[in-house]
Amino acid sequence: MATKLYVGGLSFSTTEDELRTLFEEIGQVESVAVITDRYSGRSRGFGFVEMVSQEEAQKAIEQLNGREVGDRNIVVNEARPRR
């Protein structure tokens, strides 16, 4: 079962392809979304990555949380369900 991860603290220039490449170093990625402002189209500095399995998601959290990416330390944790 796929596990969705929240990725915060992203550089505003980080693309979905760059984020996918980063997480594919850990395991198989099902989907990637960098959230953008609907008016300007600019990144809002966070996104979501869906990993194929819970084990790979946990490994990604352990290895990438706090890691420096694009001169910023990113935050990686399991995404909370939408309200």
Coordinates of N, CA, C and O in Angstrom, one line a residue:
M1 N 0.8 -1.2 0.0 CA 0.0 0.0 0.0 C 0.9 1.3 0.0 O 1.8 1.3 0.7
A2 N 0.6 2.2 -0.9 CA 1.4 3.4 -1.0 C 1.2 4.3 0.3 O 0.2 4.3 0.9
T3 N 2.3 5.0 0.6 CA 2.3 5.9 1.7 C 2.7 7.3 1.2 O 3.7 7.5 0.6
K4 N 1.9 8.3 1.6 CA 2.1 9.7 1.2 C 2.9 10.4 2.2 O 2.7 10.3 3.4
L5 N 4.0 11.1 1.8 CA 4.9 11.8 2.6 C 4.7 13.3 2.3 O 4.6 13.7 1.2
Y6 N 4.8 14.1 3.4 CA 4.9 15.6 3.3 C 6.3 16.0 3.2 O 7.2 15.5 4.0
V7 N 6.7 16.9 2.3 CA 8.0 17.4 2.2 C 8.0 18.9 2.3 O 7.4 19.5 1.4
G8 N 8.5 19.4 3.4 CA 8.5 20.9 3.6 C 9.9 21.5 3.6 O 10.9 20.8 3.6
G9 N 9.9 22.8 3.5 CA 11.2 23.5 3.5 C 11.9 23.5 2.2 O 13.1 23.7 2.1
L10 N 11.2 23.2 1.1 CA 11.8 23.1 -0.2 C 12.2 24.5 -0.7 O 11.5 25.5 -0.4
S11 N 13.2 24.6 -1.5 CA 13.6 25.8 -2.2 C 12.4 26.1 -3.2 O 11.8 25.2 -3.8
F12 N 12.2 27.4 -3.4 CA 11.1 27.7 -4.3 C 11.4 27.4 -5.8 O 10.5 27.3 -6.6
S13 N 12.7 27.0 -6.1 CA 13.0 26.6 -7.4 C 13.0 25.1 -7.6 O 13.3 24.6 -8.7
T14 N 12.7 24.3 -6.6 CA 12.7 22.8 -6.7 C 11.6 22.4 -7.6 O 10.5 22.8 -7.4
T15 N 11.9 21.5 -8.5 CA 10.9 21.0 -9.4 C 10.5 19.6 -9.0 O 11.1 18.9 -8.2
E16 N 9.4 19.1 -9.6 CA 8.9 17.8 -9.3 C 9.9 16.7 -9.7 O 10.0 15.7 -9.1
D17 N 10.5 17.0 -10.9 CA 11.5 16.0 -11.4 C 12.7 15.9 -10.4 O 13.2 14.8 -10.1
E18 N 13.2 17.0 -9.8 CA 14.3 17.0 -8.9 C 13.8 16.2 -7.6 O 14.6 15.5 -7.0
L19 N 12.6 16.5 -7.2 CA 12.1 15.8 -6.0 C 12.0 14.3 -6.2 O 12.3 13.5 -5.3
R20 N 11.5 13.9 -7.4 CA 11.3 12.5 -7.7 C 12.7 11.8 -7.7 O 12.9 10.8 -7.1
T21 N 13.7 12.5 -8.3 CA 15.1 11.9 -8.4 C 15.6 11.7 -7.0 O 16.2 10.7 -6.7
L22 N 15.4 12.7 -6.1 CA 15.9 12.6 -4.7 C 15.3 11.4 -4.0 O 16.0 10.6 -3.4
F23 N 14.0 11.2 -4.1 CA 13.3 10.1 -3.4 C 13.5 8.8 -4.1 O 13.5 7.7 -3.4
E24 N 13.8 8.7 -5.4 CA 14.1 7.5 -6.1 C 15.4 6.9 -5.6 O 15.7 5.7 -5.8
E25 N 16.3 7.7 -5.0 CA 17.5 7.2 -4.4 C 17.2 6.2 -3.3 O 18.0 5.3 -3.0
I26 N 16.0 6.4 -2.6 CA 15.6 5.6 -1.5 C 14.8 4.4 -1.9 O 14.9 3.3 -1.4
G27 N 13.9 4.6 -2.8 CA 12.9 3.5 -3.2 C 12.0 3.9 -4.4 O 12.2 5.0 -5.0
Q28 N 11.1 3.1 -4.6 CA 10.2 3.4 -5.8 C 9.1 4.4 -5.4 O 8.5 4.3 -4.4
V29 N 9.0 5.4 -6.3 CA 8.1 6.6 -6.1 C 6.9 6.4 -7.0 O 7.0 6.1 -8.2
E30 N 5.7 6.5 -6.4 CA 4.5 6.4 -7.2 C 4.0 7.7 -7.8 O 3.6 7.8 -8.9
S31 N 4.1 8.8 -7.0 CA 3.7 10.1 -7.5 C 4.5 11.2 -6.7 O 4.9 11.0 -5.6
V32 N 4.6 12.4 -7.4 CA 5.2 13.6 -6.8 C 4.4 14.8 -7.1 O 3.9 14.9 -8.3
A33 N 4.2 15.7 -6.2 CA 3.5 16.9 -6.4 C 4.2 18.1 -5.6 O 4.3 18.0 -4.4
V34 N 4.7 19.1 -6.3 CA 5.1 20.3 -5.6 C 4.0 21.3 -5.7 O 3.4 21.5 -6.8
I35 N 3.6 21.8 -4.5 CA 2.4 22.6 -4.5 C 2.7 24.1 -4.9 O 3.7 24.6 -4.4
T36 N 1.9 24.6 -5.8 CA 2.2 26.0 -6.3 C 1.1 26.9 -6.0 O -0.1 26.5 -5.7
D37 N 1.4 28.2 -5.9 CA 0.4 29.2 -5.7 C -0.5 29.3 -7.0 O 0.0 29.3 -8.1
R38 N -1.8 29.3 -6.8 CA -2.7 29.3 -8.0 C -2.6 30.5 -8.8 O -3.0 30.5 -10.0
Y39 N -2.2 31.7 -8.2 CA -2.2 32.9 -9.0 C -0.9 33.2 -9.6 O -0.8 33.5 -10.8
S40 N 0.2 33.0 -8.9 CA 1.5 33.3 -9.5 C 2.2 32.0 -10.1 O 3.1 32.2 -11.0
G41 N 1.7 30.8 -9.8 CA 2.3 29.6 -10.3 C 3.6 29.3 -9.6 O 4.3 28.3 -10.0
R42 N 4.1 30.1 -8.7 CA 5.3 29.8 -8.0 C 5.2 28.8 -6.9 O 4.1 28.7 -6.3
S43 N 6.2 28.0 -6.6 CA 6.2 27.0 -5.6 C 5.9 27.6 -4.3 O 6.3 28.7 -4.0
R44 N 5.1 26.9 -3.4 CA 4.9 27.4 -2.1 C 5.8 26.8 -1.1 O 5.7 27.0 0.1
G45 N 6.8 26.0 -1.5 CA 7.9 25.6 -0.6 C 7.6 24.2 0.0 O 8.3 23.8 0.9
F46 N 6.6 23.5 -0.5 CA 6.3 22.2 0.1 C 5.7 21.3 -1.0 O 5.2 21.8 -2.0
G47 N 5.7 20.0 -0.7 CA 5.1 19.1 -1.7 C 4.8 17.8 -1.0 O 4.9 17.6 0.2
F48 N 4.4 16.8 -1.9 CA 4.0 15.5 -1.4 C 4.7 14.5 -2.3 O 4.7 14.6 -3.5
V49 N 5.2 13.4 -1.7 CA 5.7 12.3 -2.5 C 5.0 11.0 -2.0 O 4.9 10.8 -0.8
E50 N 4.6 10.2 -2.9 CA 3.9 8.9 -2.5 C 4.9 7.8 -2.9 O 5.3 7.6 -4.0
M51 N 5.3 7.1 -1.8 CA 6.2 6.0 -1.9 C 5.3 4.7 -2.1 O 4.3 4.6 -1.5
V52 N 5.8 3.7 -2.8 CA 5.1 2.5 -3.1 C 4.8 1.7 -1.8 O 3.7 1.1 -1.7
S53 N 5.7 1.6 -0.8 CA 5.5 0.8 0.4 C 5.8 1.6 1.6 O 6.5 2.6 1.6
Q54 N 5.2 1.2 2.7 CA 5.4 1.8 4.0 C 6.9 1.7 4.4 O 7.4 2.6 5.0
E55 N 7.5 0.6 4.1 CA 8.9 0.4 4.5 C 9.8 1.4 3.8 O 10.7 2.0 4.4
E56 N 9.6 1.7 2.5 CA 10.4 2.6 1.7 C 10.1 4.0 2.2 O 11.0 4.9 2.3
A57 N 8.8 4.3 2.6 CA 8.5 5.6 3.1 C 9.2 5.9 4.4 O 9.7 7.0 4.6
Q58 N 9.3 4.9 5.3 CA 10.0 5.1 6.6 C 11.4 5.3 6.3 O 12.1 6.1 7.0
K59 N 12.0 4.6 5.4 CA 13.4 4.7 5.1 C 13.7 6.1 4.5 O 14.7 6.8 4.9
A60 N 12.8 6.6 3.7 CA 12.9 8.0 3.2 C 12.9 9.0 4.3 O 13.7 10.0 4.3
I61 N 12.0 8.9 5.2 CA 11.9 9.8 6.4 C 13.2 9.8 7.1 O 13.8 10.8 7.4
E62 N 13.7 8.6 7.4 CA 15.0 8.5 8.2 C 16.2 9.1 7.5 O 17.0 9.7 8.1
Q63 N 16.2 8.9 6.2 CA 17.4 9.3 5.4 C 17.3 10.8 4.9 O 18.4 11.4 4.7
L64 N 16.1 11.3 4.7 CA 16.0 12.6 4.1 C 15.6 13.7 5.0 O 15.8 14.9 4.7
N65 N 14.9 13.4 6.1 CA 14.5 14.4 7.1 C 15.7 15.2 7.6 O 16.6 14.6 8.2
G66 N 15.7 16.5 7.4 CA 16.8 17.3 7.9 C 17.9 17.5 6.9 O 18.9 18.2 7.1
R67 N 17.9 16.8 5.8 CA 18.9 16.8 4.8 C 18.9 18.1 4.1 O 17.8 18.7 3.8
E68 N 20.1 18.6 3.7 CA 20.2 19.9 3.0 C 19.9 19.6 1.5 O 20.6 18.8 0.9
V69 N 19.0 20.3 0.9 CA 18.6 20.2 -0.5 C 18.4 21.7 -1.0 O 17.6 22.4 -0.5
G70 N 19.2 22.1 -1.9 CA 19.1 23.4 -2.5 C 19.3 24.5 -1.4 O 18.6 25.5 -1.4
D71 N 20.3 24.4 -0.6 CA 20.7 25.3 0.5 C 19.6 25.4 1.6 O 19.6 26.4 2.3
R72 N 18.7 24.5 1.7 CA 17.7 24.5 2.7 C 17.6 23.1 3.3 O 17.7 22.1 2.6
N73 N 17.3 23.0 4.6 CA 17.1 21.7 5.2 C 15.6 21.4 5.1 O 14.7 22.1 5.5
I74 N 15.4 20.2 4.5 CA 14.0 19.8 4.2 C 13.4 19.0 5.4 O 14.2 18.5 6.2
V75 N 12.1 19.0 5.5 CA 11.4 18.3 6.5 C 10.6 17.2 5.8 O 9.9 17.5 4.8
V76 N 10.8 15.9 6.2 CA 10.0 14.8 5.6 C 9.3 14.1 6.7 O 10.0 13.6 7.7
N77 N 8.0 13.9 6.6 CA 7.3 13.1 7.5 C 6.0 12.6 6.8 O 5.7 13.0 5.7
E78 N 5.3 11.7 7.5 CA 4.1 11.1 6.9 C 3.0 12.2 6.8 O 2.8 12.9 7.8
A79 N 2.4 12.3 5.7 CA 1.4 13.3 5.5 C 0.1 12.9 6.3 O -0.2 11.8 6.4
R80 N -0.5 14.0 6.9 CA -1.7 13.8 7.6 C -2.9 13.8 6.6 O -2.8 14.4 5.6
P81 N -3.9 13.0 6.9 CA -5.1 13.0 6.0 C -5.7 14.4 5.9 O -5.7 15.2 6.9
R82 N -6.3 14.7 4.7 CA -7.0 16.0 4.5 C -8.2 16.0 5.4 O -8.9 15.1 5.7
R83 N -8.5 17.2 5.9 CA -9.7 17.4 6.7 C -10.9 17.7 5.9 O -10.9 18.2 4.9

